[in-house]
Amino acid sequence: MNIISSLLSNLNYGTILFLMLLESTVVPVPSEFVVTPAAYHAAGGNLDVFLVIFFATIGADLGASINYVVAYYVGRPVIYRFANSKWGKMCLLNQEKVEKSEKYFDDHGIVATLTGRLIPGIRHLISIPAGLAKMNYWKFLLYTTIGAGVWHSILAALGWYLHAIVPEDQLNDKISEYAEYIKIIIIGLVLIAIGYFTVRHFLKRKSK
C-alpha cells in the first residue's frame, strides 16, 4: 500500500491508468482520490483534464477486462474461494460482496455493466458476474467504457470545480465531504439509465 500512496502523490497519465486498472480489479484504490486530484491539477495547468478522463477510463477497461476473463474461465467456485481467502480479505473482498454484485447483474441484466460502474461497492466487481454469465465481451467493454467514462467525468468535474475554491492541502477533506453529493448524482444517473433501458426494452417487445 506504500507503493499506492507513492503513486497517489505523483499523479501523471501513466499512474492514473495504472491506479484505475488496479481499482477495477480487486485492489482497494478509491477512484475519487485519483481522478479528482488529477483534474484538480489539470485545472492548474499541469495536466489535460480530457486526457485524465481518457487514461482513467482505459485503465478501468483494462482492469475490468482482467476480472471478466478470470471469471469467464475459472468459474464461480474459484472466485468464491479467493474472495474468502486471506488475500481476498486483504483486498477488502468477501463472498457476500461478490454475491451482491451477482444479484445486481441478475436483477438488471447486461445494463448492470453500465450502471454498476457508478455504484460504490459494486463498481469494481460488476465485471465478475459479467464474466461468469459469459456476456459478449465487446458489449461488456462498450458498457464498461460508457459507465467508467461517465463516472470519471463526474469526478473530473468535481476536481476542476474544487481547484477554484479549495487549497491543495484541504483537497482530500473536501473530496470526502462532497462524497454524499456524488452519491446523490450517481443514484439519479443510475435510475435514469435503468429507466431508459427498461422503456426501450418494453417498446422493442411491444413492436414485435
PDB file of C-alpha atoms in Angstrom:
ATOM      1  CA  MET A   1       0.000   0.000   0.000  1.00  0.00           C
ATOM      2  CA  ASN A   2       3.040   2.280   0.399  1.00  0.00           C
ATOM      3  CA  ILE A   3       3.538   1.939  -3.361  1.00  0.00           C
ATOM      4  CA  ILE A   4      -0.053   3.050  -3.976  1.00  0.00           C
ATOM      5  CA  SER A   5       0.406   6.032  -1.627  1.00  0.00           C
ATOM      6  CA  SER A   6       3.524   6.986  -3.564  1.00  0.00           C
ATOM      7  CA  LEU A   7       1.650   6.761  -6.873  1.00  0.00           C
ATOM      8  CA  LEU A   8      -1.222   8.846  -5.498  1.00  0.00           C
ATOM      9  CA  SER A   9       1.213  11.603  -4.585  1.00  0.00           C
ATOM     10  CA  ASN A  10       2.781  11.557  -8.076  1.00  0.00           C
ATOM     11  CA  LEU A  11      -0.166  11.575 -10.446  1.00  0.00           C
ATOM     12  CA  ASN A  12       0.524  11.554 -14.172  1.00  0.00           C
ATOM     13  CA  TYR A  13      -1.216   9.830 -17.087  1.00  0.00           C
ATOM     14  CA  GLY A  14       0.681   6.581 -16.513  1.00  0.00           C
ATOM     15  CA  THR A  15      -0.068   6.397 -12.785  1.00  0.00           C
ATOM     16  CA  ILE A  16      -3.716   7.350 -13.404  1.00  0.00           C
ATOM     17  CA  LEU A  17      -4.076   4.474 -15.871  1.00  0.00           C
ATOM     18  CA  PHE A  18      -2.319   2.011 -13.562  1.00  0.00           C
ATOM     19  CA  LEU A  19      -4.266   3.005 -10.436  1.00  0.00           C
ATOM     20  CA  MET A  20      -7.601   2.791 -12.263  1.00  0.00           C
ATOM     21  CA  LEU A  21      -6.565  -0.609 -13.607  1.00  0.00           C
ATOM     22  CA  LEU A  22      -5.994  -1.735 -10.013  1.00  0.00           C
ATOM     23  CA  GLU A  23      -9.277  -0.146  -8.843  1.00  0.00           C
ATOM     24  CA  SER A  24     -11.206  -2.101 -11.470  1.00  0.00           C
ATOM     25  CA  THR A  25      -9.745  -5.433 -10.369  1.00  0.00           C
ATOM     26  CA  VAL A  26      -9.889  -6.192  -6.643  1.00  0.00           C
ATOM     27  CA  VAL A  27      -7.279  -3.790  -5.248  1.00  0.00           C
ATOM     28  CA  PRO A  28      -8.921  -1.158  -2.985  1.00  0.00           C
ATOM     29  CA  VAL A  29      -7.861   2.060  -4.747  1.00  0.00           C
ATOM     30  CA  PRO A  30     -10.536   4.770  -4.389  1.00  0.00           C
ATOM     31  CA  SER A  31     -11.021   6.449  -7.773  1.00  0.00           C
ATOM     32  CA  GLU A  32     -12.275   9.593  -6.022  1.00  0.00           C
ATOM     33  CA  PHE A  33      -8.745  10.181  -4.747  1.00  0.00           C
ATOM     34  CA  VAL A  34      -7.148   9.577  -8.134  1.00  0.00           C
ATOM     35  CA  VAL A  35      -9.287  11.246 -10.798  1.00  0.00           C
ATOM     36  CA  THR A  36     -10.468  14.207  -8.695  1.00  0.00           C
ATOM     37  CA  PRO A  37      -6.951  15.314  -7.622  1.00  0.00           C
ATOM     38  CA  ALA A  38      -5.694  14.721 -11.177  1.00  0.00           C
ATOM     39  CA  ALA A  39      -8.441  17.003 -12.553  1.00  0.00           C
ATOM     40  CA  TYR A  40      -7.607  19.497  -9.783  1.00  0.00           C
ATOM     41  CA  HIS A  41      -4.028  19.644 -11.099  1.00  0.00           C
ATOM     42  CA  ALA A  42      -5.339  19.819 -14.665  1.00  0.00           C
ATOM     43  CA  ALA A  43      -7.255  22.969 -13.733  1.00  0.00           C
ATOM     44  CA  GLY A  44      -3.920  24.382 -12.599  1.00  0.00           C
ATOM     45  CA  GLY A  45      -2.385  23.643 -15.993  1.00  0.00           C
ATOM     46  CA  ASN A  46      -0.289  20.611 -15.029  1.00  0.00           C
ATOM     47  CA  LEU A  47      -2.375  18.005 -16.897  1.00  0.00           C
ATOM     48  CA  ASP A  48      -5.078  17.909 -19.551  1.00  0.00           C
ATOM     49  CA  VAL A  49      -8.467  17.107 -17.995  1.00  0.00           C
ATOM     50  CA  PHE A  50      -9.702  15.230 -21.077  1.00  0.00           C
ATOM     51  CA  LEU A  51      -6.603  13.033 -21.061  1.00  0.00           C
ATOM     52  CA  VAL A  52      -7.142  12.430 -17.336  1.00  0.00           C
ATOM     53  CA  ILE A  53     -10.635  11.061 -18.116  1.00  0.00           C
ATOM     54  CA  PHE A  54      -9.321   9.129 -21.129  1.00  0.00           C
ATOM     55  CA  PHE A  55      -6.479   7.360 -19.310  1.00  0.00           C
ATOM     56  CA  ALA A  56      -8.626   6.709 -16.232  1.00  0.00           C
ATOM     57  CA  THR A  57     -11.254   5.065 -18.449  1.00  0.00           C
ATOM     58  CA  ILE A  58      -8.672   2.999 -20.356  1.00  0.00           C
ATOM     59  CA  GLY A  59      -7.300   1.816 -17.017  1.00  0.00           C
ATOM     60  CA  ALA A  60     -10.798   0.889 -15.852  1.00  0.00           C
ATOM     61  CA  ASP A  61     -11.386  -1.040 -19.088  1.00  0.00           C
ATOM     62  CA  LEU A  62      -8.151  -2.996 -18.648  1.00  0.00           C
ATOM     63  CA  GLY A  63      -8.847  -3.832 -15.006  1.00  0.00           C
ATOM     64  CA  ALA A  64     -12.455  -4.798 -15.710  1.00  0.00           C
ATOM     65  CA  SER A  65     -11.297  -6.990 -18.599  1.00  0.00           C
ATOM     66  CA  ILE A  66      -8.942  -8.853 -16.249  1.00  0.00           C
ATOM     67  CA  ASN A  67     -11.843  -9.590 -13.877  1.00  0.00           C
ATOM     68  CA  TYR A  68     -14.065 -10.592 -16.794  1.00  0.00           C
ATOM     69  CA  VAL A  69     -11.519 -13.008 -18.296  1.00  0.00           C
ATOM     70  CA  VAL A  70     -10.681 -14.597 -14.926  1.00  0.00           C
ATOM     71  CA  ALA A  71     -14.379 -15.080 -14.066  1.00  0.00           C
ATOM     72  CA  TYR A  72     -15.142 -16.339 -17.590  1.00  0.00           C
ATOM     73  CA  TYR A  73     -12.536 -19.102 -17.423  1.00  0.00           C
ATOM     74  CA  VAL A  74     -12.134 -20.075 -13.735  1.00  0.00           C
ATOM     75  CA  GLY A  75     -15.807 -20.046 -12.679  1.00  0.00           C
ATOM     76  CA  ARG A  76     -17.725 -19.284  -9.507  1.00  0.00           C
ATOM     77  CA  PRO A  77     -16.120 -21.786  -7.035  1.00  0.00           C
ATOM     78  CA  VAL A  78     -12.612 -20.385  -7.576  1.00  0.00           C
ATOM     79  CA  ILE A  79     -13.864 -16.781  -7.394  1.00  0.00           C
ATOM     80  CA  TYR A  80     -15.606 -17.507  -4.079  1.00  0.00           C
ATOM     81  CA  ARG A  81     -12.543 -19.324  -2.744  1.00  0.00           C
ATOM     82  CA  PHE A  82     -10.360 -16.305  -3.486  1.00  0.00           C
ATOM     83  CA  ALA A  83     -12.914 -13.884  -2.008  1.00  0.00           C
ATOM     84  CA  ASN A  84     -12.903 -15.851   1.255  1.00  0.00           C
ATOM     85  CA  SER A  85      -9.117 -16.266   1.361  1.00  0.00           C
ATOM     86  CA  LYS A  86      -6.562 -14.198   3.252  1.00  0.00           C
ATOM     87  CA  TRP A  87      -5.625 -12.432   0.001  1.00  0.00           C
ATOM     88  CA  GLY A  88      -9.258 -11.656  -0.705  1.00  0.00           C
ATOM     89  CA  LYS A  89      -9.708 -10.132   2.728  1.00  0.00           C
ATOM     90  CA  MET A  90      -6.568  -8.025   2.197  1.00  0.00           C
ATOM     91  CA  CYS A  91      -8.337  -6.630  -0.866  1.00  0.00           C
ATOM     92  CA  LEU A  92     -11.432  -5.884   1.297  1.00  0.00           C
ATOM     93  CA  LEU A  93     -13.243  -8.643  -0.560  1.00  0.00           C
ATOM     94  CA  ASN A  94     -15.578 -11.408   0.607  1.00  0.00           C
ATOM     95  CA  GLN A  95     -18.145 -13.792  -0.857  1.00  0.00           C
ATOM     96  CA  GLU A  96     -21.035 -11.573   0.235  1.00  0.00           C
ATOM     97  CA  LYS A  97     -19.744  -8.680  -1.885  1.00  0.00           C
ATOM     98  CA  VAL A  98     -19.331 -10.918  -4.917  1.00  0.00           C
ATOM     99  CA  GLU A  99     -22.838 -12.328  -4.429  1.00  0.00           C
ATOM    100  CA  LYS A 100     -24.196  -8.774  -4.110  1.00  0.00           C
ATOM    101  CA  SER A 101     -22.655  -7.839  -7.473  1.00  0.00           C
ATOM    102  CA  GLU A 102     -24.073 -11.041  -8.999  1.00  0.00           C
ATOM    103  CA  LYS A 103     -27.566 -10.220  -7.714  1.00  0.00           C
ATOM    104  CA  TYR A 104     -27.333  -6.722  -9.158  1.00  0.00           C
ATOM    105  CA  PHE A 105     -26.294  -8.209 -12.502  1.00  0.00           C
ATOM    106  CA  ASP A 106     -29.114 -10.773 -12.399  1.00  0.00           C
ATOM    107  CA  ASP A 107     -31.697  -8.120 -11.494  1.00  0.00           C
ATOM    108  CA  HIS A 108     -30.724  -5.634 -14.203  1.00  0.00           C
ATOM    109  CA  GLY A 109     -29.248  -7.801 -16.956  1.00  0.00           C
ATOM    110  CA  ILE A 110     -26.473  -6.576 -19.206  1.00  0.00           C
ATOM    111  CA  VAL A 111     -27.330  -2.932 -18.482  1.00  0.00           C
ATOM    112  CA  ALA A 112     -25.937  -3.635 -15.000  1.00  0.00           C
ATOM    113  CA  THR A 113     -22.465  -3.498 -16.555  1.00  0.00           C
ATOM    114  CA  LEU A 114     -23.095   0.155 -17.382  1.00  0.00           C
ATOM    115  CA  THR A 115     -24.985   1.284 -14.288  1.00  0.00           C
ATOM    116  CA  GLY A 116     -22.915  -0.874 -11.936  1.00  0.00           C
ATOM    117  CA  ARG A 117     -19.818   1.178 -12.814  1.00  0.00           C
ATOM    118  CA  LEU A 118     -21.430   4.086 -10.981  1.00  0.00           C
ATOM    119  CA  ILE A 119     -22.252   2.315  -7.714  1.00  0.00           C
ATOM    120  CA  PRO A 120     -19.713   2.189  -4.852  1.00  0.00           C
ATOM    121  CA  GLY A 121     -19.094  -1.339  -3.600  1.00  0.00           C
ATOM    122  CA  ILE A 122     -20.246  -2.858  -6.894  1.00  0.00           C
ATOM    123  CA  ARG A 123     -18.276  -0.744  -9.368  1.00  0.00           C
ATOM    124  CA  HIS A 124     -15.060  -2.778  -9.306  1.00  0.00           C
ATOM    125  CA  LEU A 125     -16.829  -6.173  -9.044  1.00  0.00           C
ATOM    126  CA  ILE A 126     -19.566  -5.920 -11.687  1.00  0.00           C
ATOM    127  CA  SER A 127     -17.241  -7.381 -14.340  1.00  0.00           C
ATOM    128  CA  ILE A 128     -17.093 -10.663 -12.378  1.00  0.00           C
ATOM    129  CA  PRO A 129     -20.771 -11.656 -12.881  1.00  0.00           C
ATOM    130  CA  ALA A 130     -20.486 -10.461 -16.491  1.00  0.00           C
ATOM    131  CA  GLY A 131     -17.672 -12.964 -16.982  1.00  0.00           C
ATOM    132  CA  LEU A 132     -19.492 -15.709 -15.099  1.00  0.00           C
ATOM    133  CA  ALA A 133     -22.552 -15.157 -17.317  1.00  0.00           C
ATOM    134  CA  LYS A 134     -20.267 -15.256 -20.395  1.00  0.00           C
ATOM    135  CA  MET A 135     -21.658 -11.949 -21.611  1.00  0.00           C
ATOM    136  CA  ASN A 136     -20.439 -10.929 -25.071  1.00  0.00           C
ATOM    137  CA  TYR A 137     -17.044  -9.300 -24.446  1.00  0.00           C
ATOM    138  CA  TRP A 138     -17.430  -6.383 -26.872  1.00  0.00           C
ATOM    139  CA  LYS A 139     -20.824  -5.458 -25.465  1.00  0.00           C
ATOM    140  CA  PHE A 140     -19.322  -5.751 -21.978  1.00  0.00           C
ATOM    141  CA  LEU A 141     -16.429  -3.479 -22.992  1.00  0.00           C
ATOM    142  CA  LEU A 142     -18.760  -0.899 -24.562  1.00  0.00           C
ATOM    143  CA  TYR A 143     -20.953  -0.633 -21.464  1.00  0.00           C
ATOM    144  CA  THR A 144     -17.923  -0.620 -19.170  1.00  0.00           C
ATOM    145  CA  THR A 145     -16.357   2.222 -21.153  1.00  0.00           C
ATOM    146  CA  ILE A 146     -19.541   4.305 -21.071  1.00  0.00           C
ATOM    147  CA  GLY A 147     -20.119   3.709 -17.348  1.00  0.00           C
ATOM    148  CA  ALA A 148     -16.499   4.352 -16.398  1.00  0.00           C
ATOM    149  CA  GLY A 149     -16.352   7.409 -18.648  1.00  0.00           C
ATOM    150  CA  VAL A 150     -19.417   8.938 -17.002  1.00  0.00           C
ATOM    151  CA  TRP A 151     -18.069   8.206 -13.507  1.00  0.00           C
ATOM    152  CA  HIS A 152     -14.642   9.674 -14.265  1.00  0.00           C
ATOM    153  CA  SER A 153     -16.233  12.732 -15.879  1.00  0.00           C
ATOM    154  CA  ILE A 154     -18.196  13.402 -12.666  1.00  0.00           C
ATOM    155  CA  LEU A 155     -15.025  13.094 -10.591  1.00  0.00           C
ATOM    156  CA  ALA A 156     -13.065  15.264 -13.024  1.00  0.00           C
ATOM    157  CA  ALA A 157     -15.752  17.964 -12.941  1.00  0.00           C
ATOM    158  CA  LEU A 158     -15.568  17.943  -9.146  1.00  0.00           C
ATOM    159  CA  GLY A 159     -11.772  18.271  -9.193  1.00  0.00           C
ATOM    160  CA  TRP A 160     -11.924  21.133 -11.685  1.00  0.00           C
ATOM    161  CA  TYR A 161     -14.529  22.914  -9.555  1.00  0.00           C
ATOM    162  CA  LEU A 162     -12.594  22.420  -6.311  1.00  0.00           C
ATOM    163  CA  HIS A 163      -9.463  23.973  -7.800  1.00  0.00           C
ATOM    164  CA  ALA A 164     -11.179  27.365  -7.744  1.00  0.00           C
ATOM    165  CA  ILE A 165     -12.274  27.221  -4.106  1.00  0.00           C
ATOM    166  CA  VAL A 166     -10.018  24.844  -2.138  1.00  0.00           C
ATOM    167  CA  PRO A 167      -6.272  24.974  -1.372  1.00  0.00           C
ATOM    168  CA  GLU A 168      -4.471  21.730  -2.193  1.00  0.00           C
ATOM    169  CA  ASP A 169      -3.781  20.816   1.437  1.00  0.00           C
ATOM    170  CA  GLN A 170      -7.549  20.677   2.063  1.00  0.00           C
ATOM    171  CA  LEU A 171      -8.421  18.803  -1.137  1.00  0.00           C
ATOM    172  CA  ASN A 172      -8.816  15.272   0.253  1.00  0.00           C
ATOM    173  CA  ASP A 173     -11.026  16.507   3.091  1.00  0.00           C
ATOM    174  CA  LYS A 174     -13.262  18.319   0.602  1.00  0.00           C
ATOM    175  CA  ILE A 175     -13.469  15.243  -1.633  1.00  0.00           C
ATOM    176  CA  SER A 176     -14.699  13.226   1.352  1.00  0.00           C
ATOM    177  CA  GLU A 177     -17.179  15.987   2.197  1.00  0.00           C
ATOM    178  CA  TYR A 178     -18.573  16.046  -1.337  1.00  0.00           C
ATOM    179  CA  ALA A 179     -18.875  12.250  -1.432  1.00  0.00           C
ATOM    180  CA  GLU A 180     -22.537  12.415  -0.355  1.00  0.00           C
ATOM    181  CA  TYR A 181     -23.392  14.804  -3.177  1.00  0.00           C
ATOM    182  CA  ILE A 182     -21.630  12.478  -5.610  1.00  0.00           C
ATOM    183  CA  LYS A 183     -23.740   9.561  -4.359  1.00  0.00           C
ATOM    184  CA  ILE A 184     -26.944  11.541  -4.997  1.00  0.00           C
ATOM    185  CA  ILE A 185     -25.810  12.316  -8.564  1.00  0.00           C
ATOM    186  CA  ILE A 186     -24.887   8.678  -9.096  1.00  0.00           C
ATOM    187  CA  ILE A 187     -28.239   7.377  -7.851  1.00  0.00           C
ATOM    188  CA  GLY A 188     -30.015   9.808 -10.169  1.00  0.00           C
ATOM    189  CA  LEU A 189     -27.925   8.735 -13.164  1.00  0.00           C
ATOM    190  CA  VAL A 190     -28.413   5.049 -12.401  1.00  0.00           C
ATOM    191  CA  LEU A 191     -32.196   5.454 -12.091  1.00  0.00           C
ATOM    192  CA  ILE A 192     -32.307   7.373 -15.382  1.00  0.00           C
ATOM    193  CA  ALA A 193     -30.209   4.726 -17.137  1.00  0.00           C
ATOM    194  CA  ILE A 194     -32.275   1.830 -15.779  1.00  0.00           C
ATOM    195  CA  GLY A 195     -35.496   3.642 -16.691  1.00  0.00           C
ATOM    196  CA  TYR A 196     -34.251   4.326 -20.220  1.00  0.00           C
ATOM    197  CA  PHE A 197     -33.229   0.742 -20.893  1.00  0.00           C
ATOM    198  CA  THR A 198     -36.410  -0.642 -19.309  1.00  0.00           C
ATOM    199  CA  VAL A 199     -38.644   1.547 -21.508  1.00  0.00           C
ATOM    200  CA  ARG A 200     -36.530   0.739 -24.559  1.00  0.00           C
ATOM    201  CA  HIS A 201     -36.815  -2.985 -23.879  1.00  0.00           C
ATOM    202  CA  PHE A 202     -40.592  -2.711 -23.324  1.00  0.00           C
ATOM    203  CA  LEU A 203     -41.108  -0.769 -26.572  1.00  0.00           C
ATOM    204  CA  LYS A 204     -38.986  -3.243 -28.504  1.00  0.00           C
ATOM    205  CA  ARG A 205     -41.029  -6.182 -27.209  1.00  0.00           C
ATOM    206  CA  LYS A 206     -44.299  -4.325 -27.913  1.00  0.00           C
ATOM    207  CA  SER A 207     -43.298  -3.660 -31.537  1.00  0.00           C
ATOM    208  CA  LYS A 208     -42.754  -7.397 -32.232  1.00  0.00           C
TER     209      LYS A 208
END
